[in-house]
Amino acid sequence: MGVVAAQVPLGTALTGSAVTLAGLRIAFPAPRRREPPFTAVDGVDLEVATGEFVAIVGPTGCGKSTLLNAAAGLLVPSAGRVAIFGEPLAGLNRRAGYLFQADALLPWRTALDNVAVGLEVAGVPTGEARARARGWLDRVGLAAFLQRYPHMLSGGQRKRVGLAQVLIRDPEILLMDEPFGPLDALTRQFMGNLLLELWGAARKAVLFVTHDLEEAIALADRVVIMGAGPAARIIGEWRVELPRPRDIAEVRLEPDFHRLYRDIWSTLRDEVAKTYARGEGPL
Amino acid sequence: MTRPKLLALRVAVAVVLIAMWHVGSTVRIPAGVVSAKAVFPLDPFFFSTPLAVFERTWRDFASGVIWYHLGVTLLETVLAFVIGAVGGVLIGFWFARQHTVAAVFDPYVKAANALPRVVLAPIFALWLGLGIWSKVALGVTLVFFIVFFNVYQGVKEVSPTVLANARMLGMSERQLLRHVYWPSALTWVFSSLHTAVGFALVGAVVGEYLGSAAGLGYRIQQAEGVFDVAGVFSGMLVLAVFVILIDAGVSAIENRLLAWRPAAVAERP
Ligand SMILES: Nc1ncnc2c1ncn2[C@@H]1O[C@H](COP(=O)(O)OP(=O)(O)O)[C@@H](O)[C@H]1O
Ligand SMILES: [Mg+2]
């Protein structure tokens, strides 16, 4: 494994933790009464240090979005605790920006006004908010689409507007839920590099959800793998010590990248096999 | 379809219908075909003739008597619409945000809405007299419920993701109301605006018809009282043109305010 990939023990405490999830369980009430509640995730311990980029990878439906919602304060955990910069989270997480998996732009606002809205509601004068929004749309490559309404944009363009909308508020923590999901391979690379560039400049704590292991390794400082639900857990964590600054496309060609990828995969396979053997598999 | 072509087709429909009416009410079927005497397919006593109706309408406008009645009906319609819409928006918002209030009043709202409004007209006349306000009240009871239900729906149906996003972007409850709930409700209100304006007019005209001294409904009722069929049809013609003009105005406002909607939704059939 060498210096590149070192498997870290679960729940390692890091100094200067931005997000702490400890012993987290989230259960949803069953649609019908009398049935037991559905436990989406259980016993999740996860820390994101300040300035750290953590990627969560897991099969669809395992509870990745659920974890982000808990970190955002949109979901109250059934058990365990959420702390933000060491303080227990009560209500919404005001220090985080959240890029949602589903379409979340305001459909009645143009791209420009969607990006500006976060500043406007914070009391920034409209003129200044718009000027800064223009700058951000320029950075995500949408300078020519300022006046488009969301329904006139492609899925990928909407995601980029969403990214600008979140980043313009300069949150200390960034929660991203499969942000590059609907993008084509080239735009994905463009967006990945853009994200790394922006992150490199301002070193926010990032919790990045994806189902793409390669993307996770290419972007993150640490990759966290979740098992299949229900009651999904974290089944492994790997530190990614590839040098930065990285280029998403080129980093994939490095031998260390491959070694780490294979390593994670083999553990993942074993873990899934074990889960099946215990009869707790997704079936 | 291009606009001129559409317009031409629309005009063609009117021309064909009027031509059939004209022929039916002026050309007799010869004796022995359907009955012993020669008869009109559309007896002018019951159907009048297009020429007589147009002539009557022309005379009413030329002499100027109709303007006063049009003005009264327009005033009643506008008042009924504004009062009903403002009330519907305010109470719709209130109900949508206060679950207890909505739950408590739900059966009463449904019952009130199910009430046929015609039975209310005499009561309003009793309470408010035979002037414009009894007609306005009737229109309000129609407009209010349409707008109310649509605002309620609009506020309830805001996408949870959009709402969560707005919250995460730092919006307070008041800002949510202004930047999320209101625009969402507005789409629903507009989708019902054509119906609401139509009902405001219905309220006014029915109220006038049932008892008043002015307005288009009053004119129609007067003409009916003396079997003046041309007068009745003339009144309906004026009413129809009036509705089309108001509706065009609503469409113009709608297109300006709802430019953000996908064309498939914004385009009305
Ligand atoms: N509001 C809800 N009510 C009930 N079950 C839910 C709800 N939201 C999510 N779930 C369930 O929780 C599990 C995790 O969902 P989610 O976090 O969205 O998965 P993903 O990892 O794909 O983001 C899924 O099995 C889903 O069906
Ligand atoms: Mg998800």
Coordinates of C-alpha atoms and ligand atoms in Angstrom, one line a residue:
Chain A
M1 CA 0.0 0.0 0.0
G2 CA 2.9 2.4 0.7
V3 CA 2.3 6.0 1.3
V4 CA -0.5 6.4 -1.1
A5 CA -3.2 4.4 0.5
A6 CA -3.4 3.8 4.2
Q7 CA -6.6 2.3 5.5
V8 CA -7.6 4.3 8.5
P9 CA -9.5 2.8 11.4
L10 CA -13.2 3.6 11.5
G11 CA -14.2 6.7 13.4
T12 CA -10.7 8.2 13.6
A13 CA -10.9 11.5 15.6
L14 CA -9.4 14.4 13.7
T15 CA -8.5 17.7 15.2
G16 CA -10.5 20.7 14.1
S17 CA -13.6 18.7 13.1
A18 CA -16.1 20.6 10.9
V19 CA -18.7 17.9 10.8
T20 CA -19.1 15.1 13.3
L21 CA -21.6 12.3 13.0
A22 CA -21.5 10.0 15.9
G23 CA -23.5 6.8 16.4
L24 CA -26.0 8.2 14.0
R25 CA -29.3 6.3 13.3
I26 CA -32.0 7.6 11.1
A27 CA -35.3 5.8 10.8
F28 CA -38.3 6.8 8.7
P29 CA -41.8 6.1 9.9
A30 CA -43.5 3.3 8.0
P31 CA -46.2 4.4 5.5
R32 CA -48.7 2.3 7.4
R33 CA -49.2 2.3 11.1
R34 CA -48.3 -0.7 13.2
E35 CA -45.4 -1.6 10.8
P36 CA -42.0 -0.9 12.3
P37 CA -40.1 2.2 11.1
F38 CA -37.6 1.8 8.3
T39 CA -34.1 2.3 9.5
A40 CA -32.1 3.8 6.7
V41 CA -28.7 4.2 8.4
D42 CA -27.5 2.9 11.8
G43 CA -24.3 3.4 13.8
V44 CA -22.6 5.8 11.4
D45 CA -19.5 7.5 12.8
L46 CA -18.0 10.1 10.5
E47 CA -15.8 13.1 10.9
V48 CA -14.9 15.7 8.3
A49 CA -11.9 17.9 9.4
T50 CA -11.8 21.6 8.5
G51 CA -10.5 21.9 5.0
E52 CA -10.9 18.2 4.3
F53 CA -12.5 16.7 1.2
V54 CA -14.4 13.5 2.1
A55 CA -16.2 11.4 -0.5
I56 CA -19.0 9.0 0.4
V57 CA -19.5 6.1 -2.0
G58 CA -22.2 3.5 -1.7
P59 CA -24.8 1.7 -3.7
T60 CA -28.0 3.5 -4.6
G61 CA -30.5 3.7 -1.8
C62 CA -28.0 3.0 1.0
G63 CA -28.6 6.3 2.7
K64 CA -26.1 8.7 1.4
S65 CA -28.6 11.6 0.8
T66 CA -30.0 10.8 4.3
L67 CA -26.6 11.4 5.9
L68 CA -26.2 14.7 4.1
N69 CA -29.7 15.8 5.2
A70 CA -28.8 15.0 8.8
A71 CA -25.5 17.0 8.4
A72 CA -27.6 19.9 6.9
G73 CA -30.0 19.8 9.8
L74 CA -32.9 19.0 7.5
L75 CA -33.4 15.6 9.2
V76 CA -33.4 15.0 12.9
P77 CA -31.6 11.7 13.8
S78 CA -33.4 9.0 15.7
A79 CA -30.3 8.4 17.7
G80 CA -26.7 9.6 17.9
R81 CA -25.5 13.2 17.4
V82 CA -24.5 15.7 14.8
A83 CA -22.0 18.4 15.7
I84 CA -20.8 21.2 13.5
F85 CA -17.4 22.7 14.5
G86 CA -17.8 21.0 17.8
E87 CA -21.2 22.3 18.6
P88 CA -24.3 20.2 18.7
L89 CA -26.5 21.0 15.7
A90 CA -29.9 22.4 16.5
G91 CA -32.1 23.3 13.6
L92 CA -30.7 24.1 10.2
N93 CA -26.9 24.0 9.6
R94 CA -26.3 27.7 8.8
R95 CA -22.6 27.2 8.1
A96 CA -23.2 24.7 5.3
G97 CA -24.0 25.0 1.7
Y98 CA -26.0 22.1 0.2
L99 CA -26.0 21.1 -3.4
F100 CA -29.1 18.9 -3.7
Q101 CA -29.3 15.7 -5.8
A102 CA -32.7 16.7 -7.2
D103 CA -33.5 19.9 -9.0
A104 CA -33.7 22.6 -6.4
L105 CA -33.4 25.9 -8.4
L106 CA -36.3 28.4 -8.1
P107 CA -38.1 27.8 -11.4
W108 CA -39.4 31.3 -11.5
R109 CA -36.0 33.0 -11.3
T110 CA -33.4 33.3 -14.1
A111 CA -30.0 31.6 -13.7
L112 CA -28.6 35.0 -12.7
D113 CA -31.3 35.7 -10.1
N114 CA -31.1 32.1 -8.8
V115 CA -27.4 32.6 -8.0
A116 CA -28.0 36.1 -6.6
V117 CA -30.8 35.0 -4.3
G118 CA -28.6 33.8 -1.4
L119 CA -26.9 37.2 -1.2
E120 CA -30.1 39.1 -1.7
V121 CA -31.8 37.4 1.3
A122 CA -28.7 38.1 3.3
G123 CA -29.2 41.8 2.7
V124 CA -26.7 42.5 -0.1
P125 CA -28.0 45.2 -2.4
T126 CA -29.5 43.7 -5.6
G127 CA -27.0 45.4 -7.9
E128 CA -24.0 44.1 -6.0
A129 CA -25.6 40.6 -5.6
R130 CA -26.2 40.4 -9.4
A131 CA -22.7 41.6 -10.2
R132 CA -21.2 38.9 -8.0
A133 CA -23.7 36.3 -9.4
R134 CA -22.5 37.2 -12.9
G135 CA -18.9 36.5 -11.8
W136 CA -19.9 33.1 -10.4
L137 CA -21.8 32.1 -13.5
D138 CA -18.8 33.1 -15.5
R139 CA -16.6 30.8 -13.4
V140 CA -18.9 27.8 -14.0
G141 CA -18.9 28.5 -17.7
L142 CA -22.4 29.8 -18.1
A143 CA -21.8 33.5 -18.9
A144 CA -24.0 33.1 -22.0
F145 CA -27.0 31.7 -20.0
L146 CA -27.6 34.5 -17.4
Q147 CA -31.2 35.2 -18.5
R148 CA -32.3 31.6 -19.0
Y149 CA -35.0 30.1 -16.7
P150 CA -34.1 26.7 -15.2
H151 CA -36.4 24.8 -17.6
M152 CA -34.4 26.2 -20.5
L153 CA -31.1 24.7 -19.2
S154 CA -29.8 21.2 -19.6
G155 CA -29.4 19.0 -16.5
G156 CA -25.7 19.7 -16.4
Q157 CA -26.2 23.4 -16.8
R158 CA -28.7 23.4 -13.9
K159 CA -26.2 21.6 -11.7
R160 CA -23.6 24.3 -12.5
V161 CA -26.1 27.1 -11.6
G162 CA -26.8 25.2 -8.4
L163 CA -23.0 25.0 -7.6
A164 CA -22.7 28.8 -8.2
Q165 CA -25.8 29.4 -6.1
V166 CA -24.3 27.5 -3.2
L167 CA -20.7 28.8 -3.5
I168 CA -21.6 32.5 -3.8
R169 CA -22.6 32.4 -0.1
D170 CA -19.1 31.2 0.8
P171 CA -20.2 28.5 3.2
E172 CA -17.6 26.9 5.5
I173 CA -19.0 23.4 4.9
L174 CA -20.0 22.1 1.5
L175 CA -22.5 19.2 1.2
M176 CA -22.7 17.9 -2.3
D177 CA -25.1 15.1 -3.3
E178 CA -24.1 13.4 -6.6
P179 CA -23.6 16.8 -8.1
F180 CA -22.1 15.5 -11.3
G181 CA -24.6 12.6 -11.7
P182 CA -26.5 13.8 -14.8
L183 CA -23.4 15.1 -16.6
D184 CA -21.6 13.7 -19.5
A185 CA -18.0 12.5 -19.1
L186 CA -16.3 15.7 -20.4
T187 CA -18.5 18.1 -18.4
R188 CA -17.9 15.9 -15.4
Q189 CA -14.1 16.4 -15.8
F190 CA -14.6 20.1 -16.3
M191 CA -16.7 20.4 -13.2
G192 CA -14.5 18.1 -11.1
N193 CA -11.4 20.2 -11.9
L194 CA -13.4 23.4 -11.3
L195 CA -14.5 22.1 -8.0
L196 CA -10.9 21.2 -7.0
E197 CA -9.7 24.6 -8.1
L198 CA -12.3 26.4 -6.1
W199 CA -11.8 24.1 -3.1
G200 CA -8.0 24.5 -3.4
A201 CA -8.4 28.3 -3.2
A202 CA -10.7 28.3 -0.1
R203 CA -10.2 24.9 1.5
K204 CA -13.7 24.3 2.8
A205 CA -14.8 21.1 4.5
V206 CA -16.5 19.0 1.8
L207 CA -18.8 16.1 2.1
F208 CA -19.2 14.8 -1.4
V209 CA -21.6 12.0 -2.2
T210 CA -21.2 9.9 -5.4
H211 CA -21.8 6.4 -6.6
D212 CA -18.7 6.6 -8.7
L213 CA -15.6 5.2 -6.9
E214 CA -13.1 6.6 -9.5
E215 CA -14.6 10.1 -9.1
A216 CA -14.3 9.8 -5.4
I217 CA -10.7 8.8 -5.4
A218 CA -9.8 11.5 -8.0
L219 CA -11.4 14.3 -5.9
A220 CA -11.1 13.4 -2.3
D221 CA -8.7 13.3 0.6
R222 CA -10.6 10.4 2.1
V223 CA -13.0 7.9 0.6
V224 CA -15.7 6.5 2.8
I225 CA -17.6 3.4 1.7
M226 CA -21.1 2.6 2.8
G227 CA -22.7 -0.8 2.7
A228 CA -26.1 -1.6 1.4
G229 CA -29.2 -0.8 3.5
P230 CA -31.4 -1.1 5.4
A231 CA -29.5 0.0 8.5
A232 CA -26.5 0.8 6.3
R233 CA -23.2 1.4 7.9
I234 CA -19.8 2.7 6.9
I235 CA -17.8 -0.4 5.9
G236 CA -14.5 1.2 5.2
E237 CA -12.4 4.3 5.0
W238 CA -9.3 5.0 2.9
R239 CA -7.0 8.0 2.9
V240 CA -6.1 9.2 -0.6
E241 CA -2.6 10.6 -0.6
L242 CA -2.3 11.4 -4.3
P243 CA -0.4 14.7 -4.7
R244 CA -2.4 18.0 -5.2
P245 CA -3.2 20.0 -7.2
R246 CA -4.7 17.1 -9.2
D247 CA -6.2 17.0 -12.6
I248 CA -9.2 14.7 -12.7
A249 CA -8.3 13.1 -16.0
E250 CA -4.6 12.7 -15.4
V251 CA -4.7 11.5 -11.9
R252 CA -6.6 8.4 -13.1
L253 CA -3.5 7.3 -15.1
E254 CA -1.2 7.2 -12.1
P255 CA -0.3 3.7 -10.8
D256 CA -1.1 4.7 -7.2
F257 CA -4.6 5.6 -8.3
H258 CA -5.0 2.0 -9.7
R259 CA -3.5 0.4 -6.6
L260 CA -5.9 2.2 -4.4
Y261 CA -8.8 1.6 -6.6
R262 CA -8.1 -2.2 -6.7
D263 CA -7.5 -2.2 -2.9
I264 CA -10.9 -0.6 -2.2
W265 CA -12.7 -2.8 -4.6
S266 CA -11.3 -6.0 -3.1
T267 CA -12.4 -5.0 0.4
L268 CA -15.7 -3.9 -1.0
R269 CA -16.2 -7.2 -2.6
D270 CA -15.3 -9.1 0.6
E271 CA -17.6 -6.9 2.6
V272 CA -20.5 -7.4 0.3
A273 CA -19.8 -11.2 0.3
K274 CA -19.7 -11.1 4.1
T275 CA -22.9 -9.2 4.3
Y276 CA -24.6 -11.8 2.1
A277 CA -23.2 -14.6 4.2
R278 CA -24.7 -13.1 7.3
G279 CA -28.0 -12.9 5.5
E280 CA -28.1 -9.2 5.8
G281 CA -27.7 -8.5 2.1
P282 CA -29.8 -6.2 0.1
L283 CA -32.1 -9.0 -0.7
Chain B
M1 CA -50.2 26.5 -36.9
T2 CA -49.4 30.1 -37.8
R3 CA -51.3 32.9 -36.1
P4 CA -53.0 34.2 -39.3
K5 CA -54.2 30.7 -40.3
L6 CA -55.5 30.2 -36.8
L7 CA -57.3 33.5 -36.9
A8 CA -58.8 32.7 -40.3
L9 CA -60.1 29.3 -39.1
R10 CA -61.6 30.9 -36.0
V11 CA -63.4 33.5 -38.1
A12 CA -64.5 30.8 -40.5
V13 CA -66.3 29.0 -37.6
A14 CA -68.2 32.2 -36.7
V15 CA -69.1 32.8 -40.4
V16 CA -70.4 29.3 -40.9
L17 CA -72.5 29.3 -37.7
I18 CA -74.0 32.7 -38.5
A19 CA -74.6 31.7 -42.1
M20 CA -76.5 28.6 -40.9
W21 CA -78.5 30.8 -38.5
H22 CA -79.2 33.3 -41.2
V23 CA -80.4 30.7 -43.7
G24 CA -82.4 28.8 -41.1
S25 CA -84.2 31.9 -39.9
T26 CA -84.9 33.5 -43.3
V27 CA -85.5 30.6 -45.8
R28 CA -88.7 28.6 -45.4
I29 CA -88.8 24.9 -46.0
P30 CA -91.6 24.6 -48.7
A31 CA -95.0 23.2 -47.6
G32 CA -95.3 19.5 -47.6
V33 CA -91.7 18.6 -46.8
V34 CA -91.8 18.5 -43.0
S35 CA -95.3 19.8 -42.3
A36 CA -98.4 21.0 -44.2
K37 CA -97.3 24.7 -44.1
A38 CA -94.1 26.3 -45.2
V39 CA -91.9 26.7 -42.0
F40 CA -88.6 28.2 -41.0
P41 CA -86.1 25.6 -39.6
L42 CA -85.2 28.3 -37.0
D43 CA -88.4 30.2 -36.3
P44 CA -87.4 33.9 -36.1
F45 CA -89.9 34.4 -33.3
F46 CA -87.7 32.2 -31.1
F47 CA -84.4 32.6 -32.7
S48 CA -84.6 36.1 -34.2
T49 CA -82.2 36.6 -37.2
P50 CA -78.5 37.6 -37.3
L51 CA -79.3 40.8 -39.1
A52 CA -81.9 41.8 -36.6
V53 CA -79.5 41.0 -33.8
F54 CA -76.6 43.0 -35.3
E55 CA -78.9 45.8 -36.2
R56 CA -80.2 46.0 -32.6
T57 CA -76.7 45.9 -31.2
W58 CA -75.6 48.6 -33.6
R59 CA -78.6 50.8 -32.6
D60 CA -77.8 50.3 -28.9
F61 CA -74.3 51.4 -29.3
A62 CA -75.1 54.2 -31.7
S63 CA -77.7 55.6 -29.3
G64 CA -75.4 55.1 -26.4
V65 CA -77.8 53.4 -24.0
I66 CA -75.7 50.3 -23.8
W67 CA -72.6 52.1 -22.5
Y68 CA -74.1 52.8 -19.2
H69 CA -75.2 49.2 -18.7
L70 CA -71.8 47.9 -19.9
G71 CA -70.1 50.2 -17.4
V72 CA -72.2 48.9 -14.5
T73 CA -71.5 45.3 -15.4
L74 CA -67.8 46.0 -15.8
L75 CA -67.6 47.8 -12.4
E76 CA -69.4 44.9 -10.7
T77 CA -67.1 42.3 -12.4
V78 CA -64.0 44.2 -11.5
L79 CA -65.0 44.7 -7.9
A80 CA -66.1 41.1 -7.5
F81 CA -62.9 39.9 -9.0
V82 CA -60.6 42.1 -6.9
I83 CA -62.4 41.5 -3.6
G84 CA -62.7 37.7 -4.2
A85 CA -59.1 37.3 -5.4
V86 CA -57.6 39.3 -2.6
G87 CA -59.7 37.5 0.0
G88 CA -58.9 34.1 -1.6
V89 CA -55.2 34.8 -1.7
L90 CA -55.0 36.0 2.0
I91 CA -57.2 33.2 3.4
G92 CA -55.6 30.6 1.1
F93 CA -52.2 31.5 2.4
W94 CA -53.4 31.6 6.0
F95 CA -55.0 28.2 5.7
A96 CA -52.0 26.7 4.0
R97 CA -49.6 27.9 6.6
Q98 CA -51.8 27.1 9.6
H99 CA -52.7 23.4 9.7
T100 CA -55.0 23.7 12.6
V101 CA -57.1 26.4 11.1
A102 CA -57.3 24.5 7.8
A103 CA -58.3 21.3 9.6
V104 CA -61.0 23.0 11.7
F105 CA -62.6 24.9 8.8
D106 CA -62.2 22.3 6.1
P107 CA -65.8 20.9 6.2
Y108 CA -67.3 24.4 6.4
V109 CA -65.3 25.6 3.4
K110 CA -66.4 22.6 1.4
A111 CA -70.0 23.0 2.4
A112 CA -70.0 26.7 1.6
N113 CA -68.4 26.0 -1.8
A114 CA -71.0 23.4 -2.6
L115 CA -73.8 25.8 -2.1
P116 CA -75.5 26.8 -5.4
R117 CA -74.9 30.5 -5.6
V118 CA -78.3 31.3 -7.3
V119 CA -80.0 30.6 -4.0
L120 CA -77.8 33.3 -2.4
A121 CA -78.8 36.0 -4.9
P122 CA -82.2 36.9 -3.3
I123 CA -80.6 36.9 0.2
F124 CA -77.8 39.3 -1.0
A125 CA -80.5 41.5 -2.6
L126 CA -82.3 41.5 0.7
W127 CA -79.2 42.4 2.7
L128 CA -77.5 44.7 0.2
G129 CA -80.3 46.2 -1.8
L130 CA -80.8 46.1 -5.6
G131 CA -77.7 48.3 -6.3
I132 CA -74.3 47.0 -7.4
W133 CA -73.2 45.5 -4.1
S134 CA -75.6 42.5 -4.1
K135 CA -74.1 41.6 -7.5
V136 CA -70.6 42.1 -6.4
A137 CA -71.3 39.9 -3.4
L138 CA -72.6 37.1 -5.6
G139 CA -69.4 37.4 -7.8
V140 CA -67.2 37.4 -4.7
T141 CA -68.7 34.1 -3.5
L142 CA -67.7 32.5 -6.8
V143 CA -64.3 34.1 -7.3
F144 CA -63.2 33.7 -3.7
F145 CA -63.4 29.9 -3.7
I146 CA -61.6 29.4 -7.0
V147 CA -58.7 31.6 -6.0
F148 CA -58.7 30.2 -2.4
F149 CA -58.4 26.6 -3.5
N150 CA -55.7 27.4 -6.0
V151 CA -53.6 29.4 -3.6
Y152 CA -54.0 26.7 -1.0
Q153 CA -52.9 24.1 -3.5
G154 CA -50.0 26.3 -4.8
V155 CA -48.6 26.8 -1.3
K156 CA -49.0 23.1 -0.4
E157 CA -47.4 21.8 -3.6
V158 CA -44.1 23.7 -3.5
S159 CA -41.4 21.1 -4.2
P160 CA -39.9 20.0 -0.9
T161 CA -36.4 20.1 -2.5
V162 CA -36.9 23.7 -3.7
L163 CA -38.1 24.6 -0.2
A164 CA -35.2 22.9 1.5
N165 CA -32.8 24.6 -0.9
A166 CA -34.3 28.0 -0.2
R167 CA -34.0 27.3 3.6
M168 CA -30.3 26.3 3.2
L169 CA -29.7 29.5 1.2
G170 CA -30.6 31.4 4.3
M171 CA -34.2 32.4 3.8
S172 CA -36.3 33.3 6.8
E173 CA -39.9 32.3 7.0
R174 CA -40.9 35.7 5.7
Q175 CA -38.5 35.4 2.8
L176 CA -39.8 31.9 2.0
L177 CA -43.3 33.4 1.8
R178 CA -42.1 36.1 -0.6
H179 CA -39.6 34.2 -2.7
V180 CA -41.0 30.7 -2.7
Y181 CA -44.6 30.3 -1.6
W182 CA -45.9 33.4 -3.3
P183 CA -44.5 32.7 -6.8
S184 CA -45.6 29.1 -6.6
A185 CA -49.1 30.1 -5.5
L186 CA -49.2 32.7 -8.3
T187 CA -48.8 30.1 -11.0
W188 CA -51.8 28.3 -9.6
V189 CA -53.8 31.5 -9.3
F190 CA -53.0 32.3 -12.9
S191 CA -54.0 28.9 -14.1
S192 CA -57.4 29.7 -12.6
L193 CA -57.6 33.4 -13.4
H194 CA -59.5 32.9 -16.7
T195 CA -62.1 30.9 -14.8
A196 CA -62.2 33.4 -11.9
V197 CA -62.7 36.4 -14.2
G198 CA -65.4 34.5 -16.0
F199 CA -67.2 33.7 -12.8
A200 CA -66.9 37.3 -11.6
L201 CA -68.9 38.2 -14.7
V202 CA -71.3 35.4 -14.2
G203 CA -72.0 36.6 -10.7
A204 CA -72.6 40.1 -11.9
V205 CA -74.9 39.1 -14.8
V206 CA -76.9 36.6 -12.8
G207 CA -77.4 39.1 -10.0
E208 CA -78.6 41.7 -12.5
Y209 CA -80.8 39.2 -14.1
L210 CA -82.5 38.3 -10.9
G211 CA -83.2 41.8 -9.8
S212 CA -81.7 45.2 -10.6
A213 CA -82.2 48.3 -12.6
A214 CA -79.0 48.4 -14.7
G215 CA -76.4 46.2 -16.3
L216 CA -76.3 43.6 -19.2
G217 CA -78.2 41.0 -17.1
Y218 CA -80.9 43.5 -16.5
R219 CA -81.1 44.3 -20.3
I220 CA -81.4 40.7 -21.1
Q221 CA -84.1 40.1 -18.5
Q222 CA -86.0 43.2 -19.7
A223 CA -85.9 41.9 -23.3
E224 CA -87.0 38.4 -22.3
G225 CA -90.0 39.9 -20.4
V226 CA -91.5 41.2 -23.6
F227 CA -90.4 38.3 -25.8
D228 CA -87.9 40.5 -27.6
V229 CA -85.7 37.7 -28.8
A230 CA -83.4 40.0 -30.8
G231 CA -82.8 42.0 -27.6
V232 CA -81.9 38.9 -25.7
F233 CA -79.5 37.7 -28.4
S234 CA -78.0 41.2 -28.7
G235 CA -77.4 41.2 -25.0
M236 CA -75.7 37.8 -25.2
L237 CA -73.6 39.0 -28.2
V238 CA -72.3 42.0 -26.2
L239 CA -71.6 39.8 -23.2
A240 CA -69.6 37.3 -25.4
V241 CA -67.5 40.0 -26.9
F242 CA -67.0 41.5 -23.5
V243 CA -65.7 38.2 -22.1
I244 CA -63.3 37.7 -25.0
L245 CA -61.8 41.1 -24.4
I246 CA -61.4 40.6 -20.7
D247 CA -59.9 37.2 -21.3
A248 CA -57.4 38.6 -23.8
G249 CA -56.4 41.1 -21.1
V250 CA -55.8 38.3 -18.6
S251 CA -53.8 36.4 -21.1
A252 CA -51.5 39.4 -21.7
I253 CA -50.9 39.8 -18.0
E254 CA -50.3 36.1 -17.6
N255 CA -47.7 35.9 -20.3
R256 CA -45.8 38.8 -18.8
L257 CA -45.8 37.4 -15.3
L258 CA -45.3 33.7 -16.0
A259 CA -42.6 34.0 -18.6
W260 CA -40.5 31.4 -16.7
R261 CA -42.9 28.5 -17.3
P262 CA -42.1 25.9 -19.9
A263 CA -43.9 26.7 -23.2
A264 CA -45.9 23.5 -23.1
V265 CA -47.6 24.6 -19.9
A266 CA -47.8 28.3 -20.6
E267 CA -49.5 27.7 -24.0
R268 CA -53.2 27.5 -23.5
P269 CA -55.1 25.1 -25.8
Ligands
LIG1 N1 -38.8 10.3 3.5 C1 -38.5 8.9 3.5 N2 -39.4 8.1 4.0 C2 -39.2 6.7 4.0 N3 -38.0 6.2 3.5 C3 -37.1 7.0 3.0 C4 -37.3 8.4 3.0 N4 -36.2 9.0 2.4 C5 -35.4 8.0 2.1 N5 -35.9 6.8 2.5 C6 -35.3 5.4 2.3 O1 -34.0 5.5 2.9 C7 -33.1 4.8 2.2 C8 -31.9 5.7 1.8 O2 -32.3 6.8 0.9 P1 -31.3 7.8 0.3 O3 -30.5 8.4 1.4 O4 -32.0 8.7 -0.5 O5 -30.4 6.9 -0.5 P2 -29.1 7.3 -1.5 O6 -28.0 6.6 -0.9 O7 -29.4 6.7 -2.8 O8 -29.0 8.8 -1.5 C9 -33.8 4.3 0.9 O9 -34.0 2.9 1.1 C10 -35.0 5.1 0.9 O10 -36.1 4.3 0.3
MG2 MG -29.3 10.0 -3.0

